[in-house]
């Protein structure tokens, strides 16, 4: 049976940087928010994929760690008391007399006047390598993302993949891990040229083992604790790598999931919006951040921030019908509890 319904002004799907900033922008216009994320933490890609990397193109922050950016966005949204539903994938959306009802996979239901989709690349899911029994190791010794570099101190780590994540984490973990082995099925890496060159330098100096061209073949261990990763070359010859952890970086599945069934106009697996308002093809539903598409769209955090402000202004008449919205600077208006 569906759980008791809660009510809010705006339901935000996705607690990535852009969804978090939308809480602030809505709050400044007197609109309360509930925020949903399939992950059990806020922060989207910044928290899940690169929390310890510095970002250089956030205005007024010449350099800020991705994790720190998220902490600050959460802090900035806090005065508006958002209700977070974490570990809660949104599975359904129904139209109601005065808006929408958003339903999570576990049956929580929230009624809202408007919906903001800030779902990034859709419900996050790693591309799993097809290794028998891998589920038993996931979260114990097989990880699809690195939350803390320190977790890998003095570990023998096998990294699989040939893209930016594989190469960047190999370089980063080489400082803390006992041994880093990078398995890739091609001799060349698809990473940024500077990173690929740095990887090669670390390999030449013996700090990283490049296991190429090989691919993952099997894993060995007990009770979720890995003892070895078996790799095979193109001829099928296998090799055993003694290891404590496996990090497969084969990208994220970019599946819109249930969002694709909501009758929204799409543009190459993203949601087509009016760039002036972030409105989708369905009245009352807005899309911002990486998931939105319009001519000239840049998939950058700073673009998402501006889209959040535009969406909040466009939503205001839905939540406060008949009330004139006078544009005000934050310096004039202030923020609750912050003077
Ligand atoms: C390695 C790397 C480095 C980057 N460096 C930069 C940089 O230097 N500068 C920059 O501007 N950008 C950078 N980016 C891109 C930046 O991270 C994204 O543009 C940004 O995260 C988009 O924010 P978002 O809030 O739109 O989406 P996301 O961060 O993707 O967050 C979306 C959230 O929505 C949730 N979600 C999706 N579907 C559902 C659902 N059905 N129910 C509940 N929750 C759902 C997901 O779990 C996710 O947490 C980088 C990205 C990567 C991977």
mmCIF file of C-alpha atoms in Angstrom, residues 191-330:
data_model
loop_
_atom_site.group_PDB
_atom_site.id
_atom_site.type_symbol
_atom_site.label_atom_id
_atom_site.label_comp_id
_atom_site.label_asym_id
_atom_site.label_seq_id
_atom_site.Cartn_x
_atom_site.Cartn_y
_atom_site.Cartn_z
ATOM 1 C CA UNK A 191 41.774 9.734 -21.240
ATOM 2 C CA UNK A 192 42.896 13.355 -21.521
ATOM 3 C CA UNK A 193 46.369 13.348 -23.147
ATOM 4 C CA UNK A 194 48.061 14.903 -20.083
ATOM 5 C CA UNK A 195 46.596 12.242 -17.789
ATOM 6 C CA UNK A 196 47.484 9.406 -20.160
ATOM 7 C CA UNK A 197 51.065 10.735 -20.285
ATOM 8 C CA UNK A 198 51.245 10.912 -16.484
ATOM 9 C CA UNK A 199 49.940 7.337 -16.242
ATOM 10 C CA UNK A 200 52.676 6.210 -18.611
ATOM 11 C CA UNK A 201 55.325 8.015 -16.533
ATOM 12 C CA UNK A 202 54.094 6.284 -13.366
ATOM 13 C CA UNK A 203 54.138 2.948 -15.207
ATOM 14 C CA UNK A 204 57.673 3.589 -16.496
ATOM 15 C CA UNK A 205 58.852 4.339 -12.965
ATOM 16 C CA UNK A 206 57.241 1.142 -11.659
ATOM 17 C CA UNK A 207 54.594 2.830 -9.483
ATOM 18 C CA UNK A 208 51.695 1.477 -11.580
ATOM 19 C CA UNK A 209 51.399 -1.833 -13.475
ATOM 20 C CA UNK A 210 49.719 -1.543 -16.865
ATOM 21 C CA UNK A 211 48.025 -4.858 -17.630
ATOM 22 C CA UNK A 212 47.289 -4.348 -21.353
ATOM 23 C CA UNK A 213 45.769 -5.561 -23.601
ATOM 24 C CA UNK A 214 43.770 -7.653 -21.156
ATOM 25 C CA UNK A 215 40.188 -7.780 -19.986
ATOM 26 C CA UNK A 216 38.476 -8.940 -16.827
ATOM 27 C CA UNK A 217 37.771 -12.661 -16.851
ATOM 28 C CA UNK A 218 36.875 -13.746 -13.289
ATOM 29 C CA UNK A 219 37.241 -12.860 -9.640
ATOM 30 C CA UNK A 220 38.328 -15.032 -6.730
ATOM 31 C CA UNK A 221 37.734 -14.612 -3.036
ATOM 32 C CA UNK A 222 35.474 -15.532 -0.150
ATOM 33 C CA UNK A 223 32.563 -13.883 1.628
ATOM 34 C CA UNK A 224 32.815 -10.742 -0.471
ATOM 35 C CA UNK A 225 36.555 -10.356 0.175
ATOM 36 C CA UNK A 226 38.527 -10.432 -3.032
ATOM 37 C CA UNK A 227 41.822 -12.340 -3.244
ATOM 38 C CA UNK A 228 42.523 -12.198 -6.969
ATOM 39 C CA UNK A 229 41.315 -10.846 -10.288
ATOM 40 C CA UNK A 230 41.786 -13.119 -13.280
ATOM 41 C CA UNK A 231 42.357 -11.338 -16.576
ATOM 42 C CA UNK A 232 42.539 -12.743 -20.104
ATOM 43 C CA UNK A 233 44.214 -11.467 -23.254
ATOM 44 C CA UNK A 234 42.594 -11.532 -26.668
ATOM 45 C CA UNK A 235 43.878 -15.082 -27.279
ATOM 46 C CA UNK A 236 42.211 -16.226 -24.053
ATOM 47 C CA UNK A 237 45.434 -16.703 -22.104
ATOM 48 C CA UNK A 238 44.725 -15.902 -18.457
ATOM 49 C CA UNK A 239 46.810 -14.189 -15.812
ATOM 50 C CA UNK A 240 46.178 -13.960 -12.063
ATOM 51 C CA UNK A 241 46.484 -10.601 -10.275
ATOM 52 C CA UNK A 242 46.570 -10.864 -6.477
ATOM 53 C CA UNK A 243 44.337 -8.052 -5.285
ATOM 54 C CA UNK A 244 42.271 -6.701 -2.400
ATOM 55 C CA UNK A 245 39.959 -4.439 -4.432
ATOM 56 C CA UNK A 246 38.594 -4.123 -7.918
ATOM 57 C CA UNK A 247 37.410 -0.801 -9.333
ATOM 58 C CA UNK A 248 35.657 -1.306 -12.676
ATOM 59 C CA UNK A 249 35.250 2.058 -14.441
ATOM 60 C CA UNK A 250 33.186 1.286 -17.500
ATOM 61 C CA UNK A 251 31.086 4.427 -17.360
ATOM 62 C CA UNK A 252 27.642 5.066 -16.066
ATOM 63 C CA UNK A 253 24.509 3.691 -17.591
ATOM 64 C CA UNK A 254 22.678 6.771 -18.823
ATOM 65 C CA UNK A 255 19.202 5.463 -18.539
ATOM 66 C CA UNK A 256 16.445 8.022 -18.078
ATOM 67 C CA UNK A 257 14.507 5.219 -16.416
ATOM 68 C CA UNK A 258 10.952 6.156 -15.502
ATOM 69 C CA UNK A 259 11.464 9.781 -16.613
ATOM 70 C CA UNK A 260 11.339 8.618 -20.231
ATOM 71 C CA UNK A 261 7.753 7.500 -19.709
ATOM 72 C CA UNK A 262 6.345 10.819 -18.532
ATOM 73 C CA UNK A 263 5.435 12.078 -21.990
ATOM 74 C CA UNK A 264 8.138 14.771 -22.043
ATOM 75 C CA UNK A 265 9.633 15.840 -25.367
ATOM 76 C CA UNK A 266 13.159 14.457 -25.528
ATOM 77 C CA UNK A 267 16.257 15.455 -27.440
ATOM 78 C CA UNK A 268 18.934 12.750 -27.696
ATOM 79 C CA UNK A 269 18.033 11.117 -24.349
ATOM 80 C CA UNK A 270 17.804 14.464 -22.610
ATOM 81 C CA UNK A 271 14.741 16.545 -21.821
ATOM 82 C CA UNK A 272 14.024 19.340 -24.284
ATOM 83 C CA UNK A 273 13.318 22.646 -22.520
ATOM 84 C CA UNK A 274 12.553 26.267 -23.299
ATOM 85 C CA UNK A 275 15.889 27.951 -22.469
ATOM 86 C CA UNK A 276 14.125 31.049 -21.123
ATOM 87 C CA UNK A 277 12.254 29.169 -18.382
ATOM 88 C CA UNK A 278 13.549 25.565 -18.261
ATOM 89 C CA UNK A 279 9.937 24.499 -18.915
ATOM 90 C CA UNK A 280 9.510 21.078 -20.490
ATOM 91 C CA UNK A 281 6.765 20.170 -22.942
ATOM 92 C CA UNK A 282 4.463 19.379 -19.959
ATOM 93 C CA UNK A 283 3.081 22.370 -18.060
ATOM 94 C CA UNK A 284 4.349 22.456 -14.470
ATOM 95 C CA UNK A 285 7.387 20.240 -15.121
ATOM 96 C CA UNK A 286 10.799 21.849 -15.494
ATOM 97 C CA UNK A 287 14.220 20.340 -16.271
ATOM 98 C CA UNK A 288 17.592 21.830 -15.336
ATOM 99 C CA UNK A 289 21.249 20.799 -15.241
ATOM 100 C CA UNK A 290 22.806 18.012 -17.292
ATOM 101 C CA UNK A 291 19.479 16.390 -18.104
ATOM 102 C CA UNK A 292 18.116 19.410 -19.969
ATOM 103 C CA UNK A 293 18.677 20.140 -23.639
ATOM 104 C CA UNK A 294 18.376 23.368 -25.613
ATOM 105 C CA UNK A 295 20.460 24.942 -28.392
ATOM 106 C CA UNK A 296 23.884 25.909 -27.077
ATOM 107 C CA UNK A 297 23.514 24.001 -23.795
ATOM 108 C CA UNK A 298 26.797 23.500 -21.937
ATOM 109 C CA UNK A 299 26.839 20.599 -19.497
ATOM 110 C CA UNK A 300 28.500 22.648 -16.777
ATOM 111 C CA UNK A 301 27.569 23.228 -13.168
ATOM 112 C CA UNK A 302 27.501 26.987 -13.667
ATOM 113 C CA UNK A 303 24.948 26.716 -16.498
ATOM 114 C CA UNK A 304 22.792 24.527 -14.245
ATOM 115 C CA UNK A 305 22.884 27.181 -11.509
ATOM 116 C CA UNK A 306 21.489 29.815 -13.892
ATOM 117 C CA UNK A 307 18.837 27.376 -15.118
ATOM 118 C CA UNK A 308 17.779 26.801 -11.498
ATOM 119 C CA UNK A 309 17.200 30.544 -11.053
ATOM 120 C CA UNK A 310 15.177 30.785 -14.261
ATOM 121 C CA UNK A 311 13.069 27.745 -13.367
ATOM 122 C CA UNK A 312 12.316 29.144 -9.885
ATOM 123 C CA UNK A 313 11.049 32.410 -11.391
ATOM 124 C CA UNK A 314 8.915 30.496 -13.893
ATOM 125 C CA UNK A 315 7.462 28.291 -11.120
ATOM 126 C CA UNK A 316 6.558 31.183 -8.801
ATOM 127 C CA UNK A 317 3.155 31.955 -10.435
ATOM 128 C CA UNK A 318 2.176 28.276 -10.153
ATOM 129 C CA UNK A 319 2.853 28.204 -6.414
ATOM 130 C CA UNK A 320 1.709 31.761 -5.640
ATOM 131 C CA UNK A 321 -0.990 32.468 -8.239
ATOM 132 C CA UNK A 322 -2.072 36.091 -8.452
ATOM 133 C CA UNK A 323 0.949 37.336 -6.448
ATOM 134 C CA UNK A 324 3.158 39.729 -8.340
ATOM 135 C CA UNK A 325 6.798 38.662 -8.327
ATOM 136 C CA UNK A 326 9.092 41.642 -7.960
ATOM 137 C CA UNK A 327 12.609 40.799 -8.971
ATOM 138 C CA UNK A 328 14.903 41.373 -5.997
ATOM 139 C CA UNK A 329 18.611 40.893 -5.412
ATOM 140 C CA UNK A 330 19.664 38.621 -2.554
#
